mmCIF file of N, CA and C in Angstrom:
data_model
loop_
_atom_site.group_PDB
_atom_site.id
_atom_site.type_symbol
_atom_site.label_atom_id
_atom_site.label_comp_id
_atom_site.label_asym_id
_atom_site.label_seq_id
_atom_site.Cartn_x
_atom_site.Cartn_y
_atom_site.Cartn_z
ATOM 1 N N MET A 799 -1.082 -85.447 -29.624
ATOM 2 C CA MET A 799 -1.579 -86.817 -29.710
ATOM 3 C C MET A 799 -2.902 -86.827 -30.476
ATOM 4 N N LYS A 800 -3.014 -87.739 -31.409
ATOM 5 C CA LYS A 800 -4.210 -87.822 -32.240
ATOM 6 C C LYS A 800 -5.352 -88.495 -31.480
ATOM 7 N N LYS A 801 -6.545 -87.912 -31.620
ATOM 8 C CA LYS A 801 -7.713 -88.465 -30.946
ATOM 9 C C LYS A 801 -8.195 -89.719 -31.669
ATOM 10 N N MET A 802 -8.551 -90.728 -30.888
ATOM 11 C CA MET A 802 -9.059 -91.977 -31.450
ATOM 12 C C MET A 802 -10.506 -91.778 -31.894
ATOM 13 N N ILE A 803 -10.785 -92.089 -33.143
ATOM 14 C CA ILE A 803 -12.150 -91.992 -33.657
ATOM 15 C C ILE A 803 -12.772 -93.376 -33.573
ATOM 16 N N LYS A 804 -13.930 -93.440 -32.941
ATOM 17 C CA LYS A 804 -14.613 -94.714 -32.740
ATOM 18 C C LYS A 804 -15.497 -95.015 -33.948
ATOM 19 N N LYS A 805 -15.726 -96.295 -34.150
ATOM 20 C CA LYS A 805 -16.503 -96.742 -35.299
ATOM 21 C C LYS A 805 -17.915 -97.139 -34.849
ATOM 22 N N GLY A 806 -18.911 -96.541 -35.489
ATOM 23 C CA GLY A 806 -20.299 -96.871 -35.188
ATOM 24 C C GLY A 806 -21.007 -97.408 -36.415
ATOM 25 N N LEU A 807 -22.041 -98.155 -36.178
ATOM 26 C CA LEU A 807 -22.863 -98.679 -37.262
ATOM 27 C C LEU A 807 -24.248 -98.071 -37.121
ATOM 28 N N VAL A 808 -24.790 -97.606 -38.229
ATOM 29 C CA VAL A 808 -26.144 -97.055 -38.231
ATOM 30 C C VAL A 808 -26.988 -97.888 -39.174
ATOM 31 N N TYR A 809 -28.063 -98.440 -38.638
ATOM 32 C CA TYR A 809 -29.044 -99.143 -39.462
ATOM 33 C C TYR A 809 -30.186 -98.157 -39.656
ATOM 34 N N ASP A 810 -30.297 -97.621 -40.859
ATOM 35 C CA ASP A 810 -31.292 -96.582 -41.144
ATOM 36 C C ASP A 810 -31.752 -96.732 -42.584
ATOM 37 N N SER A 811 -32.890 -97.356 -42.799
ATOM 38 C CA SER A 811 -33.357 -97.620 -44.153
ATOM 39 C C SER A 811 -33.718 -96.347 -44.916
ATOM 40 N N GLN A 812 -33.986 -95.270 -44.215
ATOM 41 C CA GLN A 812 -34.347 -94.021 -44.895
ATOM 42 C C GLN A 812 -33.197 -93.016 -44.921
ATOM 43 N N LYS A 813 -32.122 -93.301 -44.222
ATOM 44 C CA LYS A 813 -30.868 -92.553 -44.211
ATOM 45 C C LYS A 813 -30.931 -91.109 -43.697
ATOM 46 N N GLY A 814 -32.060 -90.616 -43.284
ATOM 47 C CA GLY A 814 -32.140 -89.247 -42.777
ATOM 48 C C GLY A 814 -31.402 -89.063 -41.469
ATOM 49 N N PHE A 815 -31.609 -89.957 -40.535
ATOM 50 C CA PHE A 815 -30.982 -89.859 -39.226
ATOM 51 C C PHE A 815 -29.477 -90.096 -39.319
ATOM 52 N N SER A 816 -29.061 -90.985 -40.197
ATOM 53 C CA SER A 816 -27.633 -91.275 -40.336
ATOM 54 C C SER A 816 -26.874 -90.044 -40.836
ATOM 55 N N ARG A 817 -27.483 -89.236 -41.688
ATOM 56 C CA ARG A 817 -26.829 -87.998 -42.137
ATOM 57 C C ARG A 817 -26.592 -87.064 -40.964
ATOM 58 N N PHE A 818 -27.587 -86.950 -40.092
ATOM 59 C CA PHE A 818 -27.459 -86.121 -38.894
ATOM 60 C C PHE A 818 -26.288 -86.606 -38.027
ATOM 61 N N LEU A 819 -26.215 -87.902 -37.783
ATOM 62 C CA LEU A 819 -25.148 -88.478 -36.953
ATOM 63 C C LEU A 819 -23.769 -88.228 -37.546
ATOM 64 N N LYS A 820 -23.644 -88.477 -38.847
ATOM 65 C CA LYS A 820 -22.352 -88.304 -39.505
ATOM 66 C C LYS A 820 -21.872 -86.857 -39.396
ATOM 67 N N TYR A 821 -22.778 -85.923 -39.511
ATOM 68 C CA TYR A 821 -22.404 -84.515 -39.432
ATOM 69 C C TYR A 821 -22.113 -84.080 -37.995
ATOM 70 N N GLU A 822 -23.005 -84.404 -37.073
ATOM 71 C CA GLU A 822 -22.902 -83.922 -35.698
ATOM 72 C C GLU A 822 -21.751 -84.542 -34.908
ATOM 73 N N PHE A 823 -21.394 -85.764 -35.224
ATOM 74 C CA PHE A 823 -20.396 -86.474 -34.417
ATOM 75 C C PHE A 823 -19.147 -86.859 -35.215
ATOM 76 N N LYS A 824 -18.867 -86.131 -36.296
ATOM 77 C CA LYS A 824 -17.740 -86.474 -37.170
ATOM 78 C C LYS A 824 -16.383 -86.348 -36.485
ATOM 79 N N GLU A 825 -16.294 -85.568 -35.416
ATOM 80 C CA GLU A 825 -15.025 -85.404 -34.696
ATOM 81 C C GLU A 825 -14.651 -86.654 -33.888
ATOM 82 N N ASP A 826 -15.650 -87.403 -33.431
ATOM 83 C CA ASP A 826 -15.399 -88.536 -32.537
ATOM 84 C C ASP A 826 -15.742 -89.898 -33.119
ATOM 85 N N TYR A 827 -16.581 -89.927 -34.148
ATOM 86 C CA TYR A 827 -17.072 -91.201 -34.683
ATOM 87 C C TYR A 827 -17.025 -91.210 -36.201
ATOM 88 N N THR A 828 -16.824 -92.388 -36.718
ATOM 89 C CA THR A 828 -17.053 -92.638 -38.130
ATOM 90 C C THR A 828 -18.171 -93.675 -38.182
ATOM 91 N N PHE A 829 -19.179 -93.421 -38.997
ATOM 92 C CA PHE A 829 -20.348 -94.296 -39.042
ATOM 93 C C PHE A 829 -20.453 -94.996 -40.385
ATOM 94 N N ASP A 830 -20.666 -96.301 -40.330
ATOM 95 C CA ASP A 830 -21.030 -97.073 -41.512
ATOM 96 C C ASP A 830 -22.548 -97.167 -41.500
ATOM 97 N N VAL A 831 -23.170 -96.931 -42.653
ATOM 98 C CA VAL A 831 -24.626 -96.915 -42.729
ATOM 99 C C VAL A 831 -25.110 -98.097 -43.559
ATOM 100 N N TYR A 832 -26.078 -98.798 -43.004
ATOM 101 C CA TYR A 832 -26.703 -99.922 -43.695
ATOM 102 C C TYR A 832 -28.187 -99.646 -43.858
ATOM 103 N N LYS A 833 -28.695 -99.981 -45.047
ATOM 104 C CA LYS A 833 -30.118 -99.803 -45.306
ATOM 105 C C LYS A 833 -30.891 -101.106 -45.147
ATOM 106 N N ASN A 834 -30.190 -102.219 -45.179
ATOM 107 C CA ASN A 834 -30.868 -103.500 -44.972
ATOM 108 C C ASN A 834 -29.987 -104.388 -44.115
ATOM 109 N N PHE A 835 -30.520 -105.491 -43.715
ATOM 110 C CA PHE A 835 -29.881 -106.321 -42.697
ATOM 111 C C PHE A 835 -29.078 -107.472 -43.272
ATOM 112 N N LYS A 836 -29.061 -107.621 -44.573
ATOM 113 C CA LYS A 836 -28.485 -108.832 -45.145
ATOM 114 C C LYS A 836 -26.996 -108.991 -44.901
ATOM 115 N N LYS A 837 -26.218 -107.887 -44.913
ATOM 116 C CA LYS A 837 -24.785 -108.076 -44.931
ATOM 117 C C LYS A 837 -24.012 -107.805 -43.659
ATOM 118 N N PHE A 838 -24.560 -107.275 -42.603
ATOM 119 C CA PHE A 838 -23.662 -106.903 -41.516
ATOM 120 C C PHE A 838 -23.637 -107.805 -40.305
ATOM 121 N N ASP A 839 -24.194 -108.973 -40.397
ATOM 122 C CA ASP A 839 -24.207 -109.893 -39.261
ATOM 123 C C ASP A 839 -22.808 -110.279 -38.774
ATOM 124 N N ASP A 840 -21.885 -110.497 -39.686
ATOM 125 C CA ASP A 840 -20.554 -110.981 -39.309
ATOM 126 C C ASP A 840 -19.626 -109.890 -38.776
ATOM 127 N N VAL A 841 -19.940 -108.625 -39.039
ATOM 128 C CA VAL A 841 -19.024 -107.540 -38.663
ATOM 129 C C VAL A 841 -19.481 -106.760 -37.432
ATOM 130 N N ILE A 842 -20.511 -107.207 -36.779
ATOM 131 C CA ILE A 842 -21.082 -106.473 -35.646
ATOM 132 C C ILE A 842 -20.040 -106.195 -34.567
ATOM 133 N N LYS A 843 -19.188 -107.139 -34.288
ATOM 134 C CA LYS A 843 -18.200 -106.980 -33.203
ATOM 135 C C LYS A 843 -17.152 -105.906 -33.488
ATOM 136 N N ASP A 844 -17.072 -105.438 -34.733
ATOM 137 C CA ASP A 844 -16.108 -104.397 -35.098
ATOM 138 C C ASP A 844 -16.546 -103.009 -34.642
ATOM 139 N N TYR A 845 -17.751 -102.884 -34.124
ATOM 140 C CA TYR A 845 -18.317 -101.569 -33.813
ATOM 141 C C TYR A 845 -18.373 -101.283 -32.315
ATOM 142 N N TYR A 846 -18.172 -100.028 -32.008
ATOM 143 C CA TYR A 846 -18.242 -99.509 -30.639
ATOM 144 C C TYR A 846 -19.697 -99.372 -30.200
ATOM 145 N N VAL A 847 -20.567 -98.995 -31.140
ATOM 146 C CA VAL A 847 -21.982 -98.785 -30.867
ATOM 147 C C VAL A 847 -22.776 -99.043 -32.152
ATOM 148 N N ILE A 848 -24.005 -99.499 -31.962
ATOM 149 C CA ILE A 848 -24.934 -99.637 -33.090
ATOM 150 C C ILE A 848 -26.127 -98.739 -32.804
ATOM 151 N N ILE A 849 -26.451 -97.926 -33.781
ATOM 152 C CA ILE A 849 -27.643 -97.081 -33.685
ATOM 153 C C ILE A 849 -28.628 -97.629 -34.693
ATOM 154 N N PHE A 850 -29.774 -98.029 -34.196
ATOM 155 C CA PHE A 850 -30.754 -98.742 -34.994
ATOM 156 C C PHE A 850 -32.016 -97.892 -35.091
ATOM 157 N N VAL A 851 -32.375 -97.468 -36.305
ATOM 158 C CA VAL A 851 -33.572 -96.663 -36.516
ATOM 159 C C VAL A 851 -34.673 -97.603 -37.005
ATOM 160 N N VAL A 852 -35.764 -97.667 -36.245
ATOM 161 C CA VAL A 852 -36.854 -98.599 -36.537
ATOM 162 C C VAL A 852 -38.053 -97.823 -37.085
ATOM 163 N N TYR A 853 -38.424 -98.139 -38.324
ATOM 164 C CA TYR A 853 -39.579 -97.517 -38.957
ATOM 165 C C TYR A 853 -40.769 -98.478 -39.059
ATOM 166 N N SER A 854 -40.491 -99.802 -38.992
ATOM 167 C CA SER A 854 -41.563 -100.780 -39.212
ATOM 168 C C SER A 854 -41.349 -102.012 -38.337
ATOM 169 N N ASP A 855 -42.367 -102.866 -38.302
ATOM 170 C CA ASP A 855 -42.264 -104.113 -37.541
ATOM 171 C C ASP A 855 -41.174 -105.024 -38.102
ATOM 172 N N ASN A 856 -40.975 -105.001 -39.431
ATOM 173 C CA ASN A 856 -39.910 -105.819 -40.026
ATOM 174 C C ASN A 856 -38.545 -105.400 -39.500
ATOM 175 N N GLU A 857 -38.329 -104.097 -39.367
ATOM 176 C CA GLU A 857 -37.068 -103.614 -38.833
ATOM 177 C C GLU A 857 -36.933 -103.952 -37.346
ATOM 178 N N LEU A 858 -38.037 -104.010 -36.659
ATOM 179 C CA LEU A 858 -38.028 -104.435 -35.258
ATOM 180 C C LEU A 858 -37.535 -105.879 -35.157
ATOM 181 N N LEU A 859 -37.961 -106.716 -36.093
ATOM 182 C CA LEU A 859 -37.484 -108.114 -36.128
ATOM 183 C C LEU A 859 -35.984 -108.167 -36.398
ATOM 184 N N ASP A 860 -35.499 -107.294 -37.308
ATOM 185 C CA ASP A 860 -34.059 -107.234 -37.563
ATOM 186 C C ASP A 860 -33.303 -106.830 -36.305
ATOM 187 N N LEU A 861 -33.845 -105.883 -35.580
ATOM 188 C CA LEU A 861 -33.227 -105.435 -34.331
ATOM 189 C C LEU A 861 -33.099 -106.602 -33.349
ATOM 190 N N MET A 862 -34.119 -107.406 -33.247
ATOM 191 C CA MET A 862 -34.094 -108.533 -32.316
ATOM 192 C C MET A 862 -33.035 -109.558 -32.714
ATOM 193 N N ARG A 863 -32.678 -109.621 -33.999
ATOM 194 C CA ARG A 863 -31.637 -110.550 -34.442
ATOM 195 C C ARG A 863 -30.260 -110.150 -33.931
ATOM 196 N N ILE A 864 -30.031 -108.854 -33.651
ATOM 197 C CA ILE A 864 -28.705 -108.451 -33.167
ATOM 198 C C ILE A 864 -28.705 -108.076 -31.691
ATOM 199 N N TYR A 865 -29.873 -108.036 -31.086
ATOM 200 C CA TYR A 865 -29.950 -107.738 -29.654
ATOM 201 C C TYR A 865 -29.172 -108.791 -28.878
ATOM 202 N N LYS A 866 -28.404 -108.359 -27.897
ATOM 203 C CA LYS A 866 -27.586 -109.238 -27.042
ATOM 204 C C LYS A 866 -26.381 -109.834 -27.769
ATOM 205 N N LYS A 867 -25.876 -109.162 -28.792
ATOM 206 C CA LYS A 867 -24.669 -109.633 -29.480
ATOM 207 C C LYS A 867 -23.414 -109.010 -28.903
ATOM 208 N N GLY A 868 -23.547 -108.246 -27.824
ATOM 209 C CA GLY A 868 -22.365 -107.713 -27.160
ATOM 210 C C GLY A 868 -21.998 -106.286 -27.523
ATOM 211 N N VAL A 869 -22.715 -105.670 -28.435
ATOM 212 C CA VAL A 869 -22.435 -104.296 -28.827
ATOM 213 C C VAL A 869 -23.572 -103.412 -28.299
ATOM 214 N N PRO A 870 -23.241 -102.294 -27.646
ATOM 215 C CA PRO A 870 -24.290 -101.410 -27.134
ATOM 216 C C PRO A 870 -25.226 -100.934 -28.249
ATOM 217 N N LEU A 871 -26.517 -100.906 -27.938
ATOM 218 C CA LEU A 871 -27.537 -100.521 -28.907
ATOM 219 C C LEU A 871 -28.266 -99.253 -28.471
ATOM 220 N N ILE A 872 -28.345 -98.306 -29.387
ATOM 221 C CA ILE A 872 -29.205 -97.137 -29.216
ATOM 222 C C ILE A 872 -30.282 -97.283 -30.277
ATOM 223 N N VAL A 873 -31.547 -97.248 -29.853
ATOM 224 C CA VAL A 873 -32.647 -97.478 -30.774
ATOM 225 C C VAL A 873 -33.511 -96.234 -30.869
ATOM 226 N N SER A 874 -33.870 -95.902 -32.095
ATOM 227 C CA SER A 874 -34.665 -94.716 -32.354
ATOM 228 C C SER A 874 -35.901 -95.085 -33.168
ATOM 229 N N THR A 875 -37.039 -94.511 -32.799
ATOM 230 C CA THR A 875 -38.258 -94.713 -33.579
ATOM 231 C C THR A 875 -39.238 -93.578 -33.296
ATOM 232 N N VAL A 876 -40.031 -93.242 -34.299
ATOM 233 C CA VAL A 876 -41.091 -92.262 -34.096
ATOM 234 C C VAL A 876 -42.442 -92.956 -33.933
ATOM 235 N N ASN A 877 -42.459 -94.265 -34.171
ATOM 236 C CA ASN A 877 -43.678 -95.057 -34.066
ATOM 237 C C ASN A 877 -43.970 -95.325 -32.585
ATOM 238 N N LYS A 878 -45.089 -94.813 -32.089
ATOM 239 C CA LYS A 878 -45.425 -94.937 -30.658
ATOM 240 C C LYS A 878 -45.641 -96.378 -30.225
ATOM 241 N N GLU A 879 -46.264 -97.176 -31.087
ATOM 242 C CA GLU A 879 -46.500 -98.589 -30.769
ATOM 243 C C GLU A 879 -45.182 -99.340 -30.612
ATOM 244 N N ILE A 880 -44.291 -99.143 -31.573
ATOM 245 C CA ILE A 880 -42.991 -99.808 -31.523
ATOM 246 C C ILE A 880 -42.198 -99.306 -30.324
ATOM 247 N N LYS A 881 -42.262 -98.011 -30.055
ATOM 248 C CA LYS A 881 -41.527 -97.439 -28.920
ATOM 249 C C LYS A 881 -41.976 -98.079 -27.608
ATOM 250 N N SER A 882 -43.286 -98.286 -27.441
ATOM 251 C CA SER A 882 -43.766 -98.899 -26.195
ATOM 252 C C SER A 882 -43.275 -100.343 -26.068
ATOM 253 N N LYS A 883 -43.146 -101.057 -27.181
ATOM 254 C CA LYS A 883 -42.583 -102.415 -27.150
ATOM 255 C C LYS A 883 -41.115 -102.372 -26.754
ATOM 256 N N LEU A 884 -40.383 -101.430 -27.341
ATOM 257 C CA LEU A 884 -38.944 -101.326 -27.079
ATOM 258 C C LEU A 884 -38.649 -100.955 -25.638
ATOM 259 N N GLU A 885 -39.485 -100.139 -25.045
ATOM 260 C CA GLU A 885 -39.259 -99.693 -23.668
ATOM 261 C C GLU A 885 -39.322 -100.837 -22.663
ATOM 262 N N LYS A 886 -39.915 -101.962 -23.047
ATOM 263 C CA LYS A 886 -40.016 -103.125 -22.167
ATOM 264 C C LYS A 886 -38.760 -104.002 -22.209
ATOM 265 N N ILE A 887 -37.858 -103.708 -23.161
ATOM 266 C CA ILE A 887 -36.660 -104.529 -23.344
ATOM 267 C C ILE A 887 -35.510 -103.928 -22.550
ATOM 268 N N GLU A 888 -34.857 -104.778 -21.758
ATOM 269 C CA GLU A 888 -33.701 -104.325 -20.972
ATOM 270 C C GLU A 888 -32.510 -104.054 -21.885
ATOM 271 N N ASP A 889 -31.593 -103.240 -21.405
ATOM 272 C CA ASP A 889 -30.316 -102.983 -22.072
ATOM 273 C C ASP A 889 -30.412 -102.213 -23.391
ATOM 274 N N LEU A 890 -31.554 -101.634 -23.692
ATOM 275 C CA LEU A 890 -31.671 -100.801 -24.884
ATOM 276 C C LEU A 890 -31.730 -99.345 -24.454
ATOM 277 N N LEU A 891 -30.988 -98.512 -25.134
ATOM 278 C CA LEU A 891 -31.096 -97.078 -24.917
ATOM 279 C C LEU A 891 -32.053 -96.557 -25.983
ATOM 280 N N ILE A 892 -33.175 -96.010 -25.550
ATOM 281 C CA ILE A 892 -34.196 -95.529 -26.483
ATOM 282 C C ILE A 892 -33.958 -94.041 -26.737
ATOM 283 N N PHE A 893 -33.878 -93.702 -27.997
ATOM 284 C CA PHE A 893 -33.610 -92.330 -28.404
ATOM 285 C C PHE A 893 -34.852 -91.741 -29.061
ATOM 286 N N ASP A 894 -35.198 -90.512 -28.690
ATOM 287 C CA ASP A 894 -36.366 -89.836 -29.232
ATOM 288 C C ASP A 894 -35.957 -88.893 -30.361
ATOM 289 N N PRO A 895 -36.247 -89.248 -31.624
ATOM 290 C CA PRO A 895 -35.836 -88.417 -32.756
ATOM 291 C C PRO A 895 -36.776 -87.237 -33.037
ATOM 292 N N THR A 896 -37.780 -87.051 -32.199
ATOM 293 C CA THR A 896 -38.726 -85.960 -32.450
ATOM 294 C C THR A 896 -38.315 -84.664 -31.758
ATOM 295 N N LYS A 897 -37.225 -84.705 -31.016
ATOM 296 C CA LYS A 897 -36.742 -83.510 -30.320
ATOM 297 C C LYS A 897 -36.049 -82.574 -31.312
ATOM 298 N N VAL A 898 -35.781 -81.352 -30.865
ATOM 299 C CA VAL A 898 -35.007 -80.435 -31.695
ATOM 300 C C VAL A 898 -33.554 -80.923 -31.721
ATOM 301 N N LYS A 899 -32.815 -80.495 -32.748
ATOM 302 C CA LYS A 899 -31.455 -81.006 -32.947
ATOM 303 C C LYS A 899 -30.550 -80.834 -31.734
ATOM 304 N N SER A 900 -30.626 -79.691 -31.066
ATOM 305 C CA SER A 900 -29.739 -79.478 -29.915
ATOM 306 C C SER A 900 -30.037 -80.482 -28.801
ATOM 307 N N GLU A 901 -31.314 -80.804 -28.587
ATOM 308 C CA GLU A 901 -31.679 -81.803 -27.568
ATOM 309 C C GLU A 901 -31.244 -83.203 -28.004
ATOM 310 N N MET A 902 -31.400 -83.505 -29.299
ATOM 311 C CA MET A 902 -30.966 -84.817 -29.799
ATOM 312 C C MET A 902 -29.460 -84.963 -29.630
ATOM 313 N N ARG A 903 -28.711 -83.933 -29.943
ATOM 314 C CA ARG A 903 -27.259 -83.960 -29.803
ATOM 315 C C ARG A 903 -26.858 -84.224 -28.359
ATOM 316 N N LEU A 904 -27.503 -83.527 -27.412
ATOM 317 C CA LEU A 904 -27.195 -83.716 -25.993
ATOM 318 C C LEU A 904 -27.518 -85.131 -25.520
ATOM 319 N N GLN A 905 -28.675 -85.635 -25.918
ATOM 320 C CA GLN A 905 -29.065 -86.980 -25.503
ATOM 321 C C GLN A 905 -28.100 -88.023 -26.071
ATOM 322 N N LEU A 906 -27.726 -87.864 -27.322
ATOM 323 C CA LEU A 906 -26.792 -88.821 -27.913
ATOM 324 C C LEU A 906 -25.414 -88.737 -27.264
ATOM 325 N N LYS A 907 -24.941 -87.542 -26.971
ATOM 326 C CA LYS A 907 -23.658 -87.402 -26.271
ATOM 327 C C LYS A 907 -23.716 -88.098 -24.917
ATOM 328 N N PHE A 908 -24.831 -87.938 -24.219
ATOM 329 C CA PHE A 908 -25.022 -88.604 -22.924
ATOM 330 C C PHE A 908 -24.941 -90.129 -23.098
ATOM 331 N N TYR A 909 -25.650 -90.656 -24.096
ATOM 332 C CA TYR A 909 -25.625 -92.103 -24.347
ATOM 333 C C TYR A 909 -24.224 -92.569 -24.717
ATOM 334 N N PHE A 910 -23.534 -91.831 -25.601
ATOM 335 C CA PHE A 910 -22.195 -92.224 -25.997
ATOM 336 C C PHE A 910 -21.247 -92.254 -24.813
ATOM 337 N N ASN A 911 -21.398 -91.295 -23.905
ATOM 338 C CA ASN A 911 -20.556 -91.274 -22.708
ATOM 339 C C ASN A 911 -20.874 -92.415 -21.747
ATOM 340 N N MET A 912 -22.121 -92.892 -21.741
ATOM 341 C CA MET A 912 -22.521 -94.027 -20.900
ATOM 342 C C MET A 912 -21.873 -95.325 -21.366
ATOM 343 N N ILE A 913 -21.659 -95.415 -22.664
ATOM 344 C CA ILE A 913 -21.180 -96.666 -23.271
ATOM 345 C C ILE A 913 -19.751 -96.866 -23.001
#
């Protein structure tokens, strides 16, 4: 029996984290990567999970536009100020991208299993 591959969306303007995801989770997920927010508003419901990498306040505003749209969100940022803001929001899974790859892989697997 063929394993079902789930579809994820990655919002990553710098594309570094999305490369990691595509490689590490290629057996279970296929990821569409977006660098800007203009085009994916209508297709959000097609995804099993959205992983949102926040580098700036503008991207934080984009995140708020899709928050509570019914798709689980995993949010990643290295910015301490933005991270403290995000931690106050319910229903967001906050991911720490500063860990070593093996720890990041474990944390993401844990989050994916929660969803």
